[in-house]
Amino acid sequence: IEIGVLAVTAEIIDSRYAVSSFGSTKGIISLFSRTLISSGAIGGITASGELIPSESTTRWHSSGKSKQTRLKYSDRKLVYFDHSSKIKKPHHIVNPVGKQNTIDPISLMLWFLIERDESELCAGDLLILDGFRMSELNFLKRIDKPGEIICIGVLRRVSGFKNAEMKKEPIEFEVNYFKDDKKEFFLSEFKIETFFGKITV
């Protein structure tokens, strides 16, 4: 079933990037909770495609209430984190400020969409920090098919999760790249296991 829509817009000019997204629940899910999520991030990008975030903001609007988080970075280090009241839970990271070499979830969307050489697909490890929780992204396997490359990976919980969640197996995901008429590969599908079941974007 369709549970929502997600639109992502990104721009890279010279060594700088900007990415924004808008998502909303749809169908059966929206009958229980109509949720709108808007987010944006800016930062730098290296010649090898590494993203260095400068700032990111995410806003949720659900049941007539709005919430927000904001992160700022300097020299690859998180130097500021602000959030609406009542979002933070006892199991969340006490103070994420000072964490180094992480990427925010909004910039992560662009990281998956960046054009790469075929040899660069299914490679790279990332630490993802939303301010409350930190996870590590790892690729485990690459499957080459005619005109298609499939990347299999996992998200490992690092900190900020409930004890019961920390004991669970890593979250599996699958990224599908297809070759277009110009013989270039582009991201076509992203699949990930969630408490809803497998979600396909």
mmCIF file with all atom_site columns, N, CA, C and O in Angstrom, residues 10 33 87 164:
data_model
loop_
_atom_site.group_PDB
_atom_site.id
_atom_site.type_symbol
_atom_site.label_atom_id
_atom_site.label_alt_id
_atom_site.label_comp_id
_atom_site.label_asym_id
_atom_site.label_entity_id
_atom_site.label_seq_id
_atom_site.pdbx_PDB_ins_code
_atom_site.Cartn_x
_atom_site.Cartn_y
_atom_site.Cartn_z
_atom_site.occupancy
_atom_site.B_iso_or_equiv
_atom_site.pdbx_formal_charge
_atom_site.auth_seq_id
_atom_site.auth_comp_id
_atom_site.auth_asym_id
_atom_site.auth_atom_id
_atom_site.pdbx_PDB_model_num
ATOM 1  N N  . ALA A 1 10  ? 17.507 18.985 -5.034 1.00 0.00 ? 10  ALA A N  1
ATOM 2  C CA . ALA A 1 10  ? 18.893 19.241 -4.649 1.00 0.00 ? 10  ALA A CA 1
ATOM 3  C C  . ALA A 1 10  ? 19.620 20.013 -5.732 1.00 0.00 ? 10  ALA A C  1
ATOM 4  O O  . ALA A 1 10  ? 19.264 19.949 -6.916 1.00 0.00 ? 10  ALA A O  1
ATOM 5  N N  . SER A 1 33  ? -3.086 9.568  11.326 1.00 0.00 ? 33  SER A N  1
ATOM 6  C CA . SER A 1 33  ? -2.219 10.687 11.672 1.00 0.00 ? 33  SER A CA 1
ATOM 7  C C  . SER A 1 33  ? -1.735 11.368 10.403 1.00 0.00 ? 33  SER A C  1
ATOM 8  O O  . SER A 1 33  ? -0.872 10.847 9.701  1.00 0.00 ? 33  SER A O  1
ATOM 9  N N  . ILE A 1 87  ? 10.445 16.576 22.612 1.00 0.00 ? 87  ILE A N  1
ATOM 10 C CA . ILE A 1 87  ? 10.867 15.608 21.600 1.00 0.00 ? 87  ILE A CA 1
ATOM 11 C C  . ILE A 1 87  ? 11.894 14.649 22.197 1.00 0.00 ? 87  ILE A C  1
ATOM 12 O O  . ILE A 1 87  ? 11.870 13.453 21.945 1.00 0.00 ? 87  ILE A O  1
ATOM 13 N N  . ALA A 1 164 ? 16.185 -2.176 24.130 1.00 0.00 ? 164 ALA A N  1
ATOM 14 C CA . ALA A 1 164 ? 15.574 -3.256 23.343 1.00 0.00 ? 164 ALA A CA 1
ATOM 15 C C  . ALA A 1 164 ? 15.900 -3.101 21.858 1.00 0.00 ? 164 ALA A C  1
ATOM 16 O O  . ALA A 1 164 ? 16.116 -4.095 21.153 1.00 0.00 ? 164 ALA A O  1
#
